[in-house]
Short mmCIF file of C-alpha atoms in Angstrom, two decimals:
data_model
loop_
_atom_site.label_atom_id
_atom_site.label_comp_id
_atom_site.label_asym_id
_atom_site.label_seq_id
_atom_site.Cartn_x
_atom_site.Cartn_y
_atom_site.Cartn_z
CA UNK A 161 -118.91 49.37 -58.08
CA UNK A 162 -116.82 52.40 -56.89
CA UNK A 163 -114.07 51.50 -54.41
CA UNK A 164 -115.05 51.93 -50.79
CA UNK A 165 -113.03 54.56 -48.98
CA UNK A 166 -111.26 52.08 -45.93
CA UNK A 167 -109.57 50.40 -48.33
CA UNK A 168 -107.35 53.02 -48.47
CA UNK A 169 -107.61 53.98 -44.97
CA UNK A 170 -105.08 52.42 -42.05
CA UNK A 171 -106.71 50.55 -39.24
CA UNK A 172 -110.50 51.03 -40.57
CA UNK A 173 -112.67 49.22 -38.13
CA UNK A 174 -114.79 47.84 -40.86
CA UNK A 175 -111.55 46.31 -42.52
CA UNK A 176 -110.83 44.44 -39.69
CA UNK A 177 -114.77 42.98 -39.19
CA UNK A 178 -114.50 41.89 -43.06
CA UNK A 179 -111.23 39.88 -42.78
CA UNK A 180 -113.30 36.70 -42.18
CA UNK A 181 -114.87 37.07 -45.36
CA UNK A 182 -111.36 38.00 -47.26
CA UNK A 183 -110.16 34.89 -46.05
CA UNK A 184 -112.43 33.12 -47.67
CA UNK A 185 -111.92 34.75 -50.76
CA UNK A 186 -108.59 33.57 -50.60
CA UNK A 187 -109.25 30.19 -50.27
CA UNK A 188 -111.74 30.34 -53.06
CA UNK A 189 -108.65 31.45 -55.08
CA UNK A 190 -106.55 28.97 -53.68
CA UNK A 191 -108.89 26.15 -54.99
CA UNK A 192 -109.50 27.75 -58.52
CA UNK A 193 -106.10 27.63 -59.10
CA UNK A 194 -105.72 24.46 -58.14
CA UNK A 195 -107.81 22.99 -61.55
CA UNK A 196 -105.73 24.59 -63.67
CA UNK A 197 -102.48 24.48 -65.04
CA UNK A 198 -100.65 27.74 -67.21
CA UNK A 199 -99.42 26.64 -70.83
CA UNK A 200 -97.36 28.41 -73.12
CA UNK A 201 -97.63 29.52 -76.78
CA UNK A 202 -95.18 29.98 -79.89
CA UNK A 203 -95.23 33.74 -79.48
CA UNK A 204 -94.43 36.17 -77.01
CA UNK A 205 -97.01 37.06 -74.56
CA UNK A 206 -97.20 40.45 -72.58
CA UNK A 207 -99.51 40.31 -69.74
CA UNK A 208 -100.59 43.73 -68.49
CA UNK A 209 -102.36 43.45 -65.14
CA UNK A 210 -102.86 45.02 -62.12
CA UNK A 211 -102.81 43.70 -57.97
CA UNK A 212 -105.95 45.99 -56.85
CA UNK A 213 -109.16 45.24 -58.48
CA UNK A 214 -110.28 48.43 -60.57
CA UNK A 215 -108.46 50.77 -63.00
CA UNK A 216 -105.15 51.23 -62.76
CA UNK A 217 -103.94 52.46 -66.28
CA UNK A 218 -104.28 49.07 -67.77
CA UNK A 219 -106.17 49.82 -71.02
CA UNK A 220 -103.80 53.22 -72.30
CA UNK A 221 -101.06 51.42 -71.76
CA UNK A 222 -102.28 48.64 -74.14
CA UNK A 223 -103.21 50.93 -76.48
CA UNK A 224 -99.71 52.99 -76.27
CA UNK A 225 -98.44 48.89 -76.57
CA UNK A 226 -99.95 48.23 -79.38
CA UNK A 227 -98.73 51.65 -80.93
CA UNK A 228 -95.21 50.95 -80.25
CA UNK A 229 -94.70 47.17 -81.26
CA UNK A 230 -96.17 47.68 -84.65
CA UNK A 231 -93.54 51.29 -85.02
CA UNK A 232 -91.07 48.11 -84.59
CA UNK A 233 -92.04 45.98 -87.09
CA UNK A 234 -94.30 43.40 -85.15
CA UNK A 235 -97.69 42.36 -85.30
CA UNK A 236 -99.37 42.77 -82.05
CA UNK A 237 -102.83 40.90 -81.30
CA UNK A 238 -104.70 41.41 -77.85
CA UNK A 239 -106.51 38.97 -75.89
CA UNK A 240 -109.46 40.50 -73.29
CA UNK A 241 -111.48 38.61 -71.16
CA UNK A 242 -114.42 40.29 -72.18
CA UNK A 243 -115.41 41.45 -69.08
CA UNK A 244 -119.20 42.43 -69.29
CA UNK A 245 -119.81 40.77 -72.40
CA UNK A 246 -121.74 37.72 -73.28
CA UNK A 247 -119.47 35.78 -75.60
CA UNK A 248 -117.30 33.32 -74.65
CA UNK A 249 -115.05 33.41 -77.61
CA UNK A 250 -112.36 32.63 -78.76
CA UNK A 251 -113.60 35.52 -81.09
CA UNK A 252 -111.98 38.21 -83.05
CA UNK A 253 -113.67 41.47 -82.25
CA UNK A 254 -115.33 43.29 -84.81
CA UNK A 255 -116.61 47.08 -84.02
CA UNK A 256 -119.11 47.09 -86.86
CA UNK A 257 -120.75 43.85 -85.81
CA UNK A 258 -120.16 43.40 -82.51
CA UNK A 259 -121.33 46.01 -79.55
CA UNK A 260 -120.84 46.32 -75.49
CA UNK A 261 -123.10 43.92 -74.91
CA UNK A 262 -121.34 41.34 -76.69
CA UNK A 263 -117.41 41.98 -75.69
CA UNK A 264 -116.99 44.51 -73.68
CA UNK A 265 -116.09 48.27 -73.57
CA UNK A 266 -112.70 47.43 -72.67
CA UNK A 267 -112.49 44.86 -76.29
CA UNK A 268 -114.64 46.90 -78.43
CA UNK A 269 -112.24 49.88 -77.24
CA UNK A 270 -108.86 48.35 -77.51
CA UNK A 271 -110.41 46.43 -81.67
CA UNK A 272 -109.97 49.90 -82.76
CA UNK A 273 -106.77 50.26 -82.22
CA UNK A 274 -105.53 46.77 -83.10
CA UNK A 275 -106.20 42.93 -84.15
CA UNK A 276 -108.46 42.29 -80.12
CA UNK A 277 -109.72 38.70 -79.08
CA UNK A 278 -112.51 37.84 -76.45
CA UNK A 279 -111.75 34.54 -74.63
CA UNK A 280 -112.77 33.42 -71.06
CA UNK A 281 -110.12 30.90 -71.94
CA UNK A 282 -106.86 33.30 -72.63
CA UNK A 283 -105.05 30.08 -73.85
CA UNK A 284 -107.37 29.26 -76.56
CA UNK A 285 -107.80 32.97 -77.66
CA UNK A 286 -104.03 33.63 -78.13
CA UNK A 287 -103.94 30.55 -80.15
CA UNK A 288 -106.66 31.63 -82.49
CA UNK A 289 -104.56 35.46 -82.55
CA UNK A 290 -101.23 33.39 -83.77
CA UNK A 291 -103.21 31.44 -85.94
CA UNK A 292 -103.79 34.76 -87.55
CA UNK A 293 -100.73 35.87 -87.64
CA UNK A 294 -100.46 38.08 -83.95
CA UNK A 295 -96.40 38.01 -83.62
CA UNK A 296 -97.10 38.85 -80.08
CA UNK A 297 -99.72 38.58 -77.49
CA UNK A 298 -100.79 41.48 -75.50
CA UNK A 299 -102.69 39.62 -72.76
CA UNK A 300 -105.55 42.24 -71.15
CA UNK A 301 -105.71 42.19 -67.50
CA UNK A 302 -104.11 39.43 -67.61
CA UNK A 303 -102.00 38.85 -63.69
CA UNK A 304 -105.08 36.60 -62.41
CA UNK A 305 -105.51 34.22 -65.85
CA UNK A 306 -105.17 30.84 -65.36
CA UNK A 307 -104.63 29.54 -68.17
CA UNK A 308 -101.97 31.22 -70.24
CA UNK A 309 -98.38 31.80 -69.11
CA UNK A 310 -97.08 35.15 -70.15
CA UNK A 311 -93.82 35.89 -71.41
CA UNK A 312 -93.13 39.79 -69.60
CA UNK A 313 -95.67 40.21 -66.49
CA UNK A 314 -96.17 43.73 -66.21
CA UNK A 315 -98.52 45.12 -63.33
CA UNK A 316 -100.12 48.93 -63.22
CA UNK A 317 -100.24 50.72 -60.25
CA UNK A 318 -101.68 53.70 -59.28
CA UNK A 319 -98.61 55.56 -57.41
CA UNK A 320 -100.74 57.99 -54.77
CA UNK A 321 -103.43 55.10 -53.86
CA UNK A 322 -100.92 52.18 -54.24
CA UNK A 323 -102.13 48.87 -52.73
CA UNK A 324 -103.90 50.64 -50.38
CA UNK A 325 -104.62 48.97 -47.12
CA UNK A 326 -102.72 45.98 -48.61
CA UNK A 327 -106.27 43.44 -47.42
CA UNK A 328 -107.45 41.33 -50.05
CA UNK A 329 -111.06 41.93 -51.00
CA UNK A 330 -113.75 43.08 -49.00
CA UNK A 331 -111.80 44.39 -46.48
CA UNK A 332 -109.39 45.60 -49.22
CA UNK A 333 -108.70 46.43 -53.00
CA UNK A 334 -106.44 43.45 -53.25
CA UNK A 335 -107.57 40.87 -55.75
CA UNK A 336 -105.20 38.17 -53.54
CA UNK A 337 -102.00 38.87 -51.42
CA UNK A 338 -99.65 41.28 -52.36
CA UNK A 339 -96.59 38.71 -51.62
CA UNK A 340 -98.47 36.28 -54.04
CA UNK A 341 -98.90 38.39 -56.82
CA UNK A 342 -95.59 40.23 -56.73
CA UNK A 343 -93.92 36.38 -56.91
CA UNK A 344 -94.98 36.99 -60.53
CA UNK A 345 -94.46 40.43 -61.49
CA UNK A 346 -91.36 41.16 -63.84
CA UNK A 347 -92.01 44.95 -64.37
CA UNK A 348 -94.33 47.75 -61.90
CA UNK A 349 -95.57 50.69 -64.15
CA UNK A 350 -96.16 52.97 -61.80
CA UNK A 351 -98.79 55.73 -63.24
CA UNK A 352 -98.12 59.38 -61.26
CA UNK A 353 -95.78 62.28 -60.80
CA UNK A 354 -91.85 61.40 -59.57
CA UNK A 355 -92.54 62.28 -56.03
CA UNK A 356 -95.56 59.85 -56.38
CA UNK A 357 -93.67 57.27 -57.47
CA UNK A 358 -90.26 57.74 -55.47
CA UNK A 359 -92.87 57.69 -52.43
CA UNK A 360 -94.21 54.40 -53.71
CA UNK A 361 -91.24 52.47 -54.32
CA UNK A 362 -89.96 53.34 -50.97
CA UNK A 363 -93.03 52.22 -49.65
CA UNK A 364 -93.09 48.35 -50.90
CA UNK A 365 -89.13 48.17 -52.39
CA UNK A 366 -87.59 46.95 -49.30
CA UNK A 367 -89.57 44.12 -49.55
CA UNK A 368 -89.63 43.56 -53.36
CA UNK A 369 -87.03 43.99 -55.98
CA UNK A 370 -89.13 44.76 -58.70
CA UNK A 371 -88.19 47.17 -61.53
CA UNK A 372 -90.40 50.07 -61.19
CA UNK A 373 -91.01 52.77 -64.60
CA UNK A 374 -92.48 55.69 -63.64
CA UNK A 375 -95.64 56.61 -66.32
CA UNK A 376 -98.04 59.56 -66.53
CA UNK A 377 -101.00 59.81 -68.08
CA UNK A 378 -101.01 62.37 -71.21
CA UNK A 379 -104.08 63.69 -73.24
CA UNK A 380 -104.22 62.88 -77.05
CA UNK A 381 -102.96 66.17 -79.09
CA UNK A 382 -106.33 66.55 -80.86
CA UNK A 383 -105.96 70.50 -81.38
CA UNK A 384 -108.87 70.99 -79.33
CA UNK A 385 -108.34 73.67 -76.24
CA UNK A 386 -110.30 73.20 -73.29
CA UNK A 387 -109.01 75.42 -71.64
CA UNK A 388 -111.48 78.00 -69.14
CA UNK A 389 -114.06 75.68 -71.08
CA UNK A 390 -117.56 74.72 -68.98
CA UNK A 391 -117.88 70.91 -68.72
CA UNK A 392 -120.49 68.74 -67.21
CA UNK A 393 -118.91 65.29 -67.03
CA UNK A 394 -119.28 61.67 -66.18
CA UNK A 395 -117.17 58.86 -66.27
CA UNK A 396 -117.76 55.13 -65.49
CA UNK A 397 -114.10 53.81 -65.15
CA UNK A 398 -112.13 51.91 -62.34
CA UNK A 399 -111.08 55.12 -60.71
CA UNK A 400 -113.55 57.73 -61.76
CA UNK A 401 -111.75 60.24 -59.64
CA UNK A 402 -108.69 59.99 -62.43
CA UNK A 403 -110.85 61.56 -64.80
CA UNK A 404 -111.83 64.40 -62.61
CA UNK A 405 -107.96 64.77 -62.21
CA UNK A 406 -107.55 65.20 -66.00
CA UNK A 407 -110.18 67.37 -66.52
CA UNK A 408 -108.90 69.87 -63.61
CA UNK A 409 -105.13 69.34 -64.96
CA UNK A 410 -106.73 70.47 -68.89
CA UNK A 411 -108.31 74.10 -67.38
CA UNK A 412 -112.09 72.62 -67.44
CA UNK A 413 -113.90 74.80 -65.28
CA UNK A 414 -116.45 71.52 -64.37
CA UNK A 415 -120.36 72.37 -63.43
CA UNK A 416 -121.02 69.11 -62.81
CA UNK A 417 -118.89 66.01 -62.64
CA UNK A 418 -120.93 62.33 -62.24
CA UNK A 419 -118.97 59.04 -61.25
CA UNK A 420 -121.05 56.24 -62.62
CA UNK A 421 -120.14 52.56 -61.45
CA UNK A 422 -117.43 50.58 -63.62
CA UNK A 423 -118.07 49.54 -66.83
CA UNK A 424 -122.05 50.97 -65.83
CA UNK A 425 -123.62 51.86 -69.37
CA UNK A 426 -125.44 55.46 -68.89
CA UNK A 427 -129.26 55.43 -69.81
CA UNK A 428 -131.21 57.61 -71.51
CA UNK A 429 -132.75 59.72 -69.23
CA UNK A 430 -129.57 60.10 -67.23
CA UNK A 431 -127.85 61.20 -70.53
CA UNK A 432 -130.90 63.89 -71.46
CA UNK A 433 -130.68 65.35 -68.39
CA UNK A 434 -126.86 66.06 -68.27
CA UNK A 435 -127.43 67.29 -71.68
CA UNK A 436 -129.84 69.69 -70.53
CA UNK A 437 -127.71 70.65 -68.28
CA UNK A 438 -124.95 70.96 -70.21
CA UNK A 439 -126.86 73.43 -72.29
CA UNK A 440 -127.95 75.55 -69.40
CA UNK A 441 -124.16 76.19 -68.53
CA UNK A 442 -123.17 76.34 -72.60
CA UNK A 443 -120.63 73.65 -71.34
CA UNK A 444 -119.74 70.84 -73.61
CA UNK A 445 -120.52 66.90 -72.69
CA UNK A 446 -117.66 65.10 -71.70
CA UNK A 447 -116.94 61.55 -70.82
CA UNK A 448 -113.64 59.12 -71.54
CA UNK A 449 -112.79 56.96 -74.31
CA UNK A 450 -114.17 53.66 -72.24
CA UNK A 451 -117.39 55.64 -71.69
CA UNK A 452 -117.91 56.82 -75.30
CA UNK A 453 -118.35 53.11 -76.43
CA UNK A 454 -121.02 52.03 -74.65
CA UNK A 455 -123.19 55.18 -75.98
CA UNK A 456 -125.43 54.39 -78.91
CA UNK A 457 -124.01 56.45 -82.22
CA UNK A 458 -126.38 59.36 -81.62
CA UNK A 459 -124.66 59.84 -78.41
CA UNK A 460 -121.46 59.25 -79.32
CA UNK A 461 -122.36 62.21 -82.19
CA UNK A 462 -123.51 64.53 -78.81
CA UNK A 463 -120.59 63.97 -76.00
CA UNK A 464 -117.34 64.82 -76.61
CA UNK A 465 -114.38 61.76 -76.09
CA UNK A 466 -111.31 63.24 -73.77
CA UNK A 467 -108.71 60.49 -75.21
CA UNK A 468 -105.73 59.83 -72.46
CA UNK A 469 -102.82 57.88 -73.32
CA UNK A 470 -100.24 56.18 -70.77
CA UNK A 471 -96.50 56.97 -71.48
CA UNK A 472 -93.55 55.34 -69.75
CA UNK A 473 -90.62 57.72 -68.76
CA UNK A 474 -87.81 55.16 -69.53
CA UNK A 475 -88.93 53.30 -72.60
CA UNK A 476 -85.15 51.74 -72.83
CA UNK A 477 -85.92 50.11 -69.91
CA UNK A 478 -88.52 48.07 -70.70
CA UNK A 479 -87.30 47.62 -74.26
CA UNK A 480 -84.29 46.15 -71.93
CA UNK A 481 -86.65 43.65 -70.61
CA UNK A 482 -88.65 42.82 -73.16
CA UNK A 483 -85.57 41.97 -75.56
CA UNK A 484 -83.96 39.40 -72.92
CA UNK A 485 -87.59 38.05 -72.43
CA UNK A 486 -88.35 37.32 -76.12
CA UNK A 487 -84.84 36.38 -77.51
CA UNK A 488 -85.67 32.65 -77.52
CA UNK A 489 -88.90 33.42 -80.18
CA UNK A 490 -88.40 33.58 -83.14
#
C-alpha cells in the first residue's frame, strides 16, 4: 500500500480516531515477542532495518554492504525474509531457478549481488549462510526479527519524512514505539541532504544518543545520459515519491510518472499501455532496480533499470563501529 498522507501530518483528526486500533497493534507485538527468545550465531551479524514501515533505503545500502565487506576481504551472506514470496526457507536464492513469486523482489534483487537466503526463521537461515561459509551476516530488514540477535543494529531513515507523526500503525508509519525501537539501535543512517539531516537529528537527538551518518542516494555511473530525456515511469517501492525525486534530480523531463503499490507486480495491460505511451512521447520506459525483477524477461528487454546506490558520508565511522562490534569473532 502507499503511505497515507496524516501520518506525516501533526494533529490529523483521523490519527487520533485510529489510536484505539494502534494500541492494539501494540499489544499484538507485545505478545509475539513474548514466544520468542533472540539467539546468537558464530559470525557477525549486521541487521539493517528501519522504525517506519516502508522504504527507507534499506535494500542500496545492502547492496553498497555487500560491495564493501568483500573489497575487505570477507565473505558476506544475506538473510531476507522473503517478503512476498512463498517459501519458507531456509533457502539459498538462486536467480535462474527461483522467481518473485518464490522469494521476493527484495531476495531475488539483493542474490545478484551476493550469496542471499530466504528464511521466515532468520536464525535458521544465517545458520545455513555460515554453514556455507558467509563470514558475516547481513540480516535484511532485520530491527523487528525475533529470532536472531544481531551483532551492529543499524536503522534507515528517511531524513525529510523522519518518523513522521511518531503513532505506531494505523494512525502512524511506526511499526512499534519509537522509544522501543531506538532501545536497540546502535547506528541511524540517515538518507538526505546535510540540512535534512542536521534538521533531523535535532529533531529526535535530545532524546536519543544515537550515532547518526548522513547518506545520499547516488545513481550507478552506467554512461548513460538522461539528461532533457522524455520518460514515462513507474515505480512500486516503499516510497515511490523517491523515485520521482531521482528522476527530476537526473534532468528527465517525465510525461508520465505511475506509483504502483509496494512490492505490486505490474500486469500486462498496464505495461502495454505505458509502452504505448512511451512511444507516443519517443520517451524511454523507466522503472527501478526492485521493479525490473518482477517483469518477465521480455520486459525486462523493453524498460530501462535506473540503478541507485546508498553511500554513507563518513565511512570511518561506521568502520569505527563495526570493528569494536566484531573484535570478539574470529
Amino acid at each position: 500500500m502507499q503511505q497515507p498522507h496524516f501520518w506525516f501530518q501533526k494533529n490529523s483528526l483521523l490519527s487520533h480516531l485510529l489510536l484505539p486500533l494502534s494500541g492494539i497493534w501494540l499489544l499484538g507485538t507485545a505478545i509475539r515477542k513474548r514466544f520468542y527468545t533472540r539467539k546468537t550465531v558464530e559470525k557477525p551479524v549486521i541487521s539493517i532495518g528501519n522504525v517506519n514501515i516502508g522504504g527507507t533505503g534499506k535494500t542500496p545500502l545492502a547492496i553498497t554492504l555487500i560491495q564493501k565487506l568483500r573489497d575487505k576481504g570477507h565473505n558476506p551472506h544475506i538473510v531476507s525474509r522473503g517478503y512476498g514470496g512463498k517459501l519458507q526457507g531456509p533457502i539459498q536464492v538462486n536467480e535462474k531457478e527461483h522467481s518473485v513469486l518464490d522469494v521476493g523482489d527484495e531476495a531475488l534483487l539483493l542474490s545478484t549481488f551476493g550469496p542471499t537466503w530466504v528464511a521466515r526463521d532468520r536464525y535458521m537461515g544465517a545458520v545455513s549462510a555460515i554453514n556455507e561459509g558467509a563470514s558475516i551476516v547481513i540480516l535484511d530488514d532485520g530491527h523487528q526479527n525475533l529470532t536472531l540477535e544481531p551483532t551492529l543494529s543499524i536503522i534507515v531513515v528517511d531524513a525529510v519524512r523522519g518518523f513522521g507523526n511518531k503513532r505506531v500503525i494505523p494512525s502512524g508509519p511506526l511499526r512499534e514505539s519509537l522509544s522501543q525501537a531506538l532501545t536497540r539501535v546502535d547506528l541511524v543512517v540517515a538518507v538526505g541532504t546535510e540540512t535534512q539531516v542536521e534538521r533531523l537529528q535535532n529533531h529526535f537527538g535530545k532524546d536519543y544518543d544515537l550515532p547518526v551518518i548522513p547518506a545520499r542516494l547516488t545513481l550507478l555511473e552506467s554512461g548513460l545520459s538522461l539528461d532533457n530525456q522524455n520518460v514515462v515511469a513507474f515505480a512500486g517501492i516503499g516510497d515511490p515519491s523517491k523515485f520521482r525525486t531521482t528522476l527530476n534530480e537526473l534532468g528527465t523531463n517525465i510525461i508520465r510518472y505511475v506509483p504502483l503499490d509496494d512490492h505490486e507486480i505490474p500486469n500486462e495491460s498496464f505495461l502495454l499501455r505505458l509502452e504505448r505511451e512511451a512511444r507516443k512521447s519517443n520517451a524511454l520506459l523507466v522503472t527501478t532496480e526492485k521493479d525490473a525483477v518482477r517483469l518477465n524477461p521480455e520486459w525486462k528487454k523493453k524498460v530501462l533499470t535506473v540503478p541507485v546506490r546508498l553511500e554513507l558520508n563518513d565511512w570511518d565511522l561506521f568502520d569505527t563501529y563495526f570493528q569494536n562490534k566484531v573484535k570478539g569473532f574470529h
